[in-house]
Short mmCIF file of C-alpha atoms in Angstrom, two decimals:
data_model
loop_
_atom_site.label_atom_id
_atom_site.label_comp_id
_atom_site.label_asym_id
_atom_site.label_seq_id
_atom_site.Cartn_x
_atom_site.Cartn_y
_atom_site.Cartn_z
CA MET A 174 19.82 0.44 -15.16
CA ILE A 175 17.58 3.39 -16.07
CA SER A 176 15.54 3.56 -19.27
CA GLU A 177 12.55 5.49 -20.59
CA PHE A 178 9.21 3.75 -20.02
CA GLY A 179 6.84 6.25 -21.65
CA THR A 180 5.71 9.86 -21.82
CA LEU A 181 2.96 11.54 -19.80
CA PRO A 182 0.33 13.69 -21.59
CA ASP A 183 2.26 16.84 -20.64
CA GLY A 184 5.38 15.50 -22.35
CA THR A 185 7.21 14.49 -19.17
CA ALA A 186 9.29 11.34 -19.54
CA VAL A 187 8.65 8.44 -17.15
CA GLN A 188 11.74 6.45 -16.27
CA GLU A 189 12.05 2.78 -15.38
CA ILE A 190 14.78 1.63 -13.01
CA THR A 191 15.77 -2.06 -12.99
CA LEU A 192 17.18 -3.46 -9.75
CA LYS A 193 18.82 -6.87 -9.26
CA LYS A 194 20.16 -8.66 -6.21
CA GLY A 195 20.49 -12.42 -5.75
CA PHE A 196 17.24 -14.13 -6.78
CA LEU A 197 15.25 -10.86 -6.81
CA GLU A 198 14.68 -8.47 -9.70
CA ALA A 199 12.50 -5.35 -9.53
CA SER A 200 11.30 -2.79 -12.06
CA VAL A 201 10.47 0.62 -10.58
CA LEU A 202 8.78 3.53 -12.34
CA THR A 203 9.19 7.19 -11.49
CA PHE A 204 5.43 7.53 -12.14
CA GLY A 205 3.74 6.94 -8.80
CA ALA A 206 6.96 5.38 -7.44
CA VAL A 207 5.40 2.21 -8.87
CA ILE A 208 6.87 -1.24 -8.42
CA ARG A 209 5.94 -2.34 -11.93
CA ASP A 210 7.29 -5.86 -11.57
CA LEU A 211 8.96 -7.91 -8.87
CA LYS A 212 10.42 -11.28 -9.79
CA VAL A 213 11.44 -14.02 -7.35
CA ASP A 214 13.57 -16.65 -9.11
CA GLY A 215 12.16 -15.33 -12.39
CA GLN A 216 8.49 -15.54 -11.30
CA SER A 217 6.49 -12.31 -11.18
CA VAL A 218 4.84 -11.99 -7.76
CA VAL A 219 3.00 -8.66 -8.24
CA LEU A 220 0.31 -7.34 -10.57
CA GLY A 221 1.33 -4.70 -13.09
CA PHE A 222 1.31 -3.57 -16.71
CA GLU A 223 3.68 -3.58 -19.66
CA ASP A 224 2.96 0.01 -20.78
CA LEU A 225 2.38 3.46 -19.28
CA HIS A 226 -0.99 3.93 -21.01
CA SER A 227 -2.46 1.08 -18.95
CA TYR A 228 -1.24 2.67 -15.71
CA LEU A 229 -2.83 5.98 -16.65
CA ASP A 230 -6.18 4.50 -17.65
CA HIS A 231 -6.70 1.22 -15.77
CA SER A 232 -4.49 0.88 -12.70
CA ALA A 233 -6.17 0.16 -9.37
CA TYR A 234 -3.17 1.70 -7.56
CA PHE A 235 -0.98 -1.19 -8.79
CA GLY A 236 2.40 -0.97 -7.04
CA VAL A 237 2.17 2.73 -6.13
CA VAL A 238 3.20 4.74 -3.11
CA ALA A 239 -0.16 6.12 -1.95
CA GLY A 240 -0.30 9.49 -0.19
CA ARG A 241 -0.17 12.23 1.09
CA CYS A 242 -2.60 10.21 3.22
CA ALA A 243 -3.19 6.60 2.21
CA ASN A 244 -6.55 4.91 2.78
CA ARG A 245 -9.78 6.84 3.51
CA ILE A 246 -10.58 10.08 5.32
CA ALA A 247 -14.28 10.47 6.13
CA GLY A 248 -15.94 13.18 4.09
CA GLY A 249 -12.50 14.45 3.08
CA LYS A 250 -12.58 16.74 6.10
CA ILE A 251 -9.69 17.31 8.49
CA LYS A 252 -9.29 19.75 11.37
CA ILE A 253 -5.85 20.97 12.40
CA GLU A 254 -5.21 23.46 15.19
CA GLY A 255 -8.80 24.70 14.99
CA GLU A 256 -8.85 25.14 11.21
CA THR A 257 -10.93 22.88 8.95
CA TYR A 258 -9.66 21.78 5.53
CA GLN A 259 -11.66 20.15 2.74
CA LEU A 260 -9.69 17.52 0.84
CA ASP A 261 -10.47 16.14 -2.60
CA CYS A 262 -13.32 13.59 -2.36
CA ASN A 263 -12.35 11.06 -5.03
CA ASP A 264 -13.98 8.00 -3.43
CA GLY A 265 -17.40 8.11 -5.03
CA GLY A 266 -17.66 11.76 -4.08
CA LEU A 267 -18.03 10.71 -0.44
CA HIS A 268 -14.55 10.38 1.01
CA HIS A 269 -10.88 11.15 0.40
CA LEU A 270 -8.94 8.09 -0.81
CA HIS A 271 -5.17 7.57 -1.17
CA GLY A 272 -4.33 11.27 -1.38
CA GLY A 273 -6.99 12.36 -3.85
CA ALA A 274 -7.56 12.12 -7.59
CA THR A 275 -3.99 13.29 -8.30
CA GLY A 276 -2.25 12.10 -5.17
CA PHE A 277 1.33 10.88 -4.88
CA SER A 278 0.40 7.74 -6.83
CA SER A 279 -0.17 9.71 -10.04
CA ARG A 280 2.81 12.06 -9.83
CA ASN A 281 6.16 11.66 -11.55
CA TRP A 282 8.82 11.30 -8.85
CA GLN A 283 12.45 12.26 -9.40
CA VAL A 284 15.40 9.87 -9.23
CA GLU A 285 17.83 11.14 -6.57
CA GLN A 286 20.18 8.14 -6.41
CA SER A 287 20.38 4.69 -7.95
CA ASP A 288 22.66 1.69 -8.15
CA LYS A 289 22.28 -1.98 -9.06
CA ALA A 290 20.12 -2.87 -6.08
CA SER A 291 18.63 0.40 -4.82
CA VAL A 292 16.88 3.57 -5.98
CA LEU A 293 15.92 6.74 -4.10
CA LEU A 294 12.94 8.74 -5.39
CA LYS A 295 11.79 12.21 -4.33
CA LEU A 296 8.50 14.12 -4.61
CA VAL A 297 7.57 17.64 -3.47
CA SER A 298 3.87 18.24 -2.72
CA GLU A 299 3.01 21.92 -2.61
CA ASP A 300 0.89 23.72 0.02
CA GLY A 301 -2.78 23.24 -0.89
CA ASP A 302 -2.16 20.07 -2.89
CA MET A 303 -5.49 18.14 -2.96
CA GLY A 304 -6.59 20.47 -0.15
CA TYR A 305 -3.79 19.63 2.31
CA PRO A 306 -1.98 22.38 4.19
CA GLY A 307 1.80 22.70 4.03
CA GLN A 308 4.51 21.75 1.58
CA VAL A 309 5.66 18.15 2.01
CA GLU A 310 8.90 16.65 0.72
CA ALA A 311 8.73 12.85 0.50
CA LEU A 312 11.47 10.30 -0.15
CA VAL A 313 11.11 6.60 -0.88
CA ARG A 314 14.02 4.20 -1.19
CA TYR A 315 13.55 0.72 -2.65
CA THR A 316 16.36 -1.72 -1.88
CA LEU A 317 16.81 -5.37 -2.76
CA THR A 318 18.76 -6.97 0.09
CA GLY A 319 21.20 -9.86 0.02
CA SER A 320 18.88 -11.83 2.29
CA GLY A 321 16.06 -11.86 -0.28
CA ALA A 322 13.93 -8.88 0.77
CA LEU A 323 12.45 -5.83 -0.86
CA ARG A 324 12.97 -3.02 1.66
CA VAL A 325 10.78 0.08 1.42
CA LYS A 326 12.02 3.07 3.41
CA ILE A 327 9.84 6.20 3.32
CA SER A 328 10.39 9.57 4.96
CA ALA A 329 8.71 12.98 4.78
CA THR A 330 9.04 16.48 6.18
CA THR A 331 6.66 19.45 6.14
CA ASP A 332 6.72 23.22 6.71
CA LYS A 333 3.22 23.23 8.25
CA ALA A 334 1.26 20.76 10.37
CA THR A 335 -0.36 18.22 8.03
CA PRO A 336 -1.38 14.56 8.09
CA VAL A 337 1.04 12.16 6.43
CA ASN A 338 0.43 8.43 5.99
CA LEU A 339 2.25 6.74 3.11
CA THR A 340 2.07 3.11 2.07
CA GLN A 341 3.36 0.76 -0.62
CA HIS A 342 0.36 -0.59 -2.51
CA SER A 343 1.51 -3.65 -4.47
CA TYR A 344 -0.89 -6.49 -5.24
CA PHE A 345 0.79 -9.84 -4.54
CA ASN A 346 0.19 -13.21 -6.17
CA LEU A 347 3.02 -15.60 -5.39
CA ASP A 348 2.42 -18.31 -8.00
CA GLY A 349 0.68 -16.61 -10.91
CA SER A 350 -2.60 -18.42 -10.29
CA GLU A 351 -5.90 -16.89 -11.41
CA THR A 352 -6.80 -15.92 -7.83
CA ILE A 353 -5.13 -15.80 -4.43
CA LEU A 354 -8.04 -17.56 -2.68
CA ASP A 355 -5.94 -20.68 -2.11
CA HIS A 356 -2.97 -18.73 -0.78
CA SER A 357 -2.49 -19.01 2.98
CA LEU A 358 -2.36 -15.78 5.00
CA GLU A 359 -1.18 -15.13 8.55
CA ILE A 360 -1.59 -11.71 10.21
CA ALA A 361 -0.05 -10.96 13.60
CA ALA A 362 -2.98 -8.91 14.89
CA GLU A 363 -5.39 -9.58 17.74
CA THR A 364 -7.74 -6.76 16.70
CA TYR A 365 -9.06 -5.08 13.56
CA LEU A 366 -11.19 -2.06 12.63
CA PRO A 367 -14.80 -2.72 11.59
CA VAL A 368 -16.06 -0.38 8.87
CA ASP A 369 -19.39 1.07 7.77
CA GLU A 370 -20.99 0.50 4.36
CA THR A 371 -18.68 3.13 2.83
CA LEU A 372 -15.54 1.48 4.30
CA ILE A 373 -14.90 4.16 6.93
CA PRO A 374 -13.87 2.76 10.35
CA THR A 375 -16.69 2.95 12.88
CA GLY A 376 -14.28 3.82 15.72
CA GLU A 377 -14.53 0.40 17.33
CA VAL A 378 -11.42 -1.75 17.78
CA ARG A 379 -12.70 -5.33 17.73
CA ARG A 380 -10.99 -8.61 18.57
CA VAL A 381 -10.50 -11.02 15.68
CA GLU A 382 -11.23 -14.25 17.59
CA TRP A 383 -14.29 -16.13 16.38
CA THR A 384 -14.66 -13.84 13.38
CA PRO A 385 -13.71 -14.19 9.68
CA PHE A 386 -10.91 -11.69 10.44
CA ASP A 387 -8.84 -14.13 12.51
CA PHE A 388 -5.66 -14.91 10.55
CA GLN A 389 -3.43 -15.36 13.60
CA ASP A 390 -2.69 -19.02 12.89
CA GLY A 391 -2.61 -18.76 9.11
CA ARG A 392 -5.36 -20.01 6.83
CA SER A 393 -6.68 -19.99 3.29
CA LEU A 394 -8.41 -16.92 1.91
CA ARG A 395 -11.13 -19.05 0.31
CA ARG A 396 -14.54 -18.23 1.77
CA LYS A 397 -16.39 -20.57 4.10
CA PRO A 398 -20.13 -21.29 3.67
CA GLY A 399 -22.06 -18.16 4.57
CA GLU A 400 -19.08 -15.88 3.84
CA GLU A 401 -19.51 -15.66 0.07
CA ASP A 402 -20.25 -11.92 0.16
CA LEU A 403 -17.41 -11.09 2.55
CA GLN A 404 -14.83 -8.64 1.20
CA TYR A 405 -11.59 -7.77 2.97
CA ASP A 406 -10.70 -4.08 2.92
CA HIS A 407 -9.89 -3.61 6.61
CA ASN A 408 -7.10 -2.43 8.86
CA PHE A 409 -5.52 -4.96 11.20
CA CYS A 410 -4.07 -3.42 14.35
CA LEU A 411 -0.43 -4.43 14.84
CA ALA A 412 0.34 -1.80 17.49
CA GLY A 413 -1.05 1.39 18.99
CA GLU A 414 1.63 3.63 17.50
CA PRO A 415 4.59 3.45 15.11
CA ARG A 416 7.40 1.20 16.34
CA SER A 417 11.10 2.01 16.64
CA SER A 418 12.10 -1.21 14.86
CA MET A 419 10.46 -3.59 12.42
CA GLY A 420 8.19 -6.30 13.78
CA PHE A 421 6.57 -9.29 12.09
CA ALA A 422 3.22 -8.31 10.55
CA ALA A 423 2.12 -11.03 8.14
CA ALA A 424 3.08 -14.05 6.07
CA LEU A 425 1.67 -15.14 2.73
CA GLU A 426 2.25 -18.56 1.15
CA ASP A 427 1.21 -19.81 -2.27
CA SER A 428 -1.17 -22.76 -2.63
CA SER A 429 1.68 -25.29 -2.83
CA GLY A 430 3.53 -23.88 0.17
CA GLU A 431 6.69 -23.59 -1.93
CA ARG A 432 6.93 -19.77 -1.88
CA ARG A 433 6.58 -17.60 1.22
CA MET A 434 6.58 -13.84 1.74
CA GLU A 435 6.82 -12.25 5.17
CA VAL A 436 5.96 -8.62 5.89
CA TRP A 437 7.97 -6.86 8.59
CA THR A 438 7.26 -3.21 9.39
CA THR A 439 7.57 -0.32 11.81
CA GLU A 440 3.99 0.70 11.03
CA PRO A 441 1.12 0.07 13.51
CA GLY A 442 -1.48 -1.00 10.94
CA LEU A 443 -1.80 -3.42 8.04
CA GLN A 444 -4.60 -2.96 5.52
CA LEU A 445 -5.71 -6.21 3.91
CA TYR A 446 -7.41 -5.68 0.55
CA ASP A 447 -8.27 -8.91 -1.26
CA ALA A 448 -9.21 -7.21 -4.56
CA ALA A 449 -12.74 -8.62 -4.53
CA ARG A 450 -13.86 -5.72 -6.74
CA LEU A 451 -10.94 -5.87 -9.18
CA ASN A 452 -11.84 -6.10 -12.86
CA VAL A 453 -9.16 -4.78 -15.21
CA PRO A 454 -10.21 -4.66 -18.90
CA VAL A 455 -6.69 -4.84 -20.38
CA PRO A 456 -3.92 -7.47 -20.09
CA GLY A 457 -1.35 -7.18 -17.34
CA LEU A 458 2.15 -8.58 -16.99
CA GLY A 459 2.76 -11.50 -19.32
CA GLY A 460 -0.66 -11.01 -20.91
CA LYS A 461 -2.51 -12.11 -17.77
CA THR A 462 -5.99 -10.76 -17.05
CA TYR A 463 -6.79 -9.44 -13.59
CA GLY A 464 -10.25 -10.21 -12.24
CA PRO A 465 -11.60 -10.42 -8.69
CA HIS A 466 -9.02 -11.74 -6.17
CA ALA A 467 -6.21 -11.73 -8.77
CA GLY A 468 -3.90 -10.46 -6.03
CA LEU A 469 -4.00 -9.00 -2.55
CA CYS A 470 -2.55 -5.94 -0.87
CA LEU A 471 -0.84 -5.90 2.52
CA GLU A 472 -0.49 -2.16 3.10
CA ALA A 473 1.64 -1.20 6.11
CA GLN A 474 0.41 2.17 7.34
CA ARG A 475 -1.15 4.23 10.14
CA TRP A 476 -4.77 3.37 10.86
CA PRO A 477 -7.28 4.81 8.35
CA ASP A 478 -9.17 8.04 9.18
CA SER A 479 -6.84 8.54 12.16
CA ILE A 480 -6.94 12.32 11.72
CA ASN A 481 -10.65 12.16 12.70
CA GLN A 482 -10.45 9.34 15.26
CA LYS A 483 -8.79 10.49 18.48
CA GLU A 484 -8.16 6.95 19.75
CA PHE A 485 -6.38 5.85 16.55
CA THR A 486 -2.68 6.08 15.66
CA PRO A 487 -1.14 9.56 15.23
CA VAL A 488 -0.79 10.87 11.66
CA LEU A 489 -0.25 14.60 12.14
CA LEU A 490 3.26 15.62 11.08
CA GLN A 491 4.73 18.81 12.56
CA PRO A 492 7.47 20.96 10.95
CA SER A 493 9.85 19.91 13.74
CA GLN A 494 9.37 16.20 12.98
CA THR A 495 10.34 13.68 10.29
CA TYR A 496 7.87 11.02 9.21
CA SER A 497 9.61 7.64 8.94
CA HIS A 498 8.36 4.24 7.80
CA VAL A 499 10.28 1.03 7.00
CA THR A 500 8.70 -2.15 5.63
CA GLU A 501 10.34 -5.28 4.27
CA PHE A 502 8.79 -7.95 2.06
CA ARG A 503 10.96 -11.02 2.75
CA PHE A 504 10.88 -13.94 0.30
CA SER A 505 11.85 -17.55 0.78
#
């Protein structure tokens, strides 16, 4: 079902598409390709808003598809085939974040196809958009599967070499609790990327053992003594390059252990953001308020700042190639 959700300042209508399959129900917006709500057996498991105004003024990338390049690019500078490009520096004026101030997450996508359980959205990003070279055509398909999964399939093509790294940026909270600190998280990664004080990877790939970044056996997100100031906004290394088929990346369970979500993906990286800095001044879904740790993001993607880090995963898309990314959020 498609309905009108609101109107952008330029008069463009934003549509909402409702999907249903089995015990899952999703609400998708054309604005930002946002997953506005995702219900499992009637329980909302993502953070979102009831109106478009809140998304325009207060959203911390809630439920969006972030791009043309998700995550951070140091100094907003990229070099391609000997030519340097300056991207929009929207991260405190220092770095490029999630595609820039008006990246894919703040554009109105077009509905290409839809049915009861699936919708295909399209966006065209022109040459020079946020400083990027080349025109990019991106597609994202959301599908609710009969086995209880939300499948996210993303593809993109370009007419000129350009970096492309798209991710689904939902904040998850599986039981509606005030914070996710008592959720249990497992991440299938032996290494992660340390970052500097501005959250740019240092270039080191460090093992997780004997560090607060070891989630291999699953554990609570609540801080241990001495870790009170620790914030998670780091890439976990699942593989050295994109995979040909989906592999297990992570599992999240609510505090009671009654609801579980697994993340399976073709992508080589998983960004964990625990929303330590979240502080939304307006009510969200169901009138809930969203403060620090109200949800967490598990963003399947290429490693951050890869365009500037030769040892990281490839992100440069050529005109002869098609970018492809599949991630499933599986609920039980």
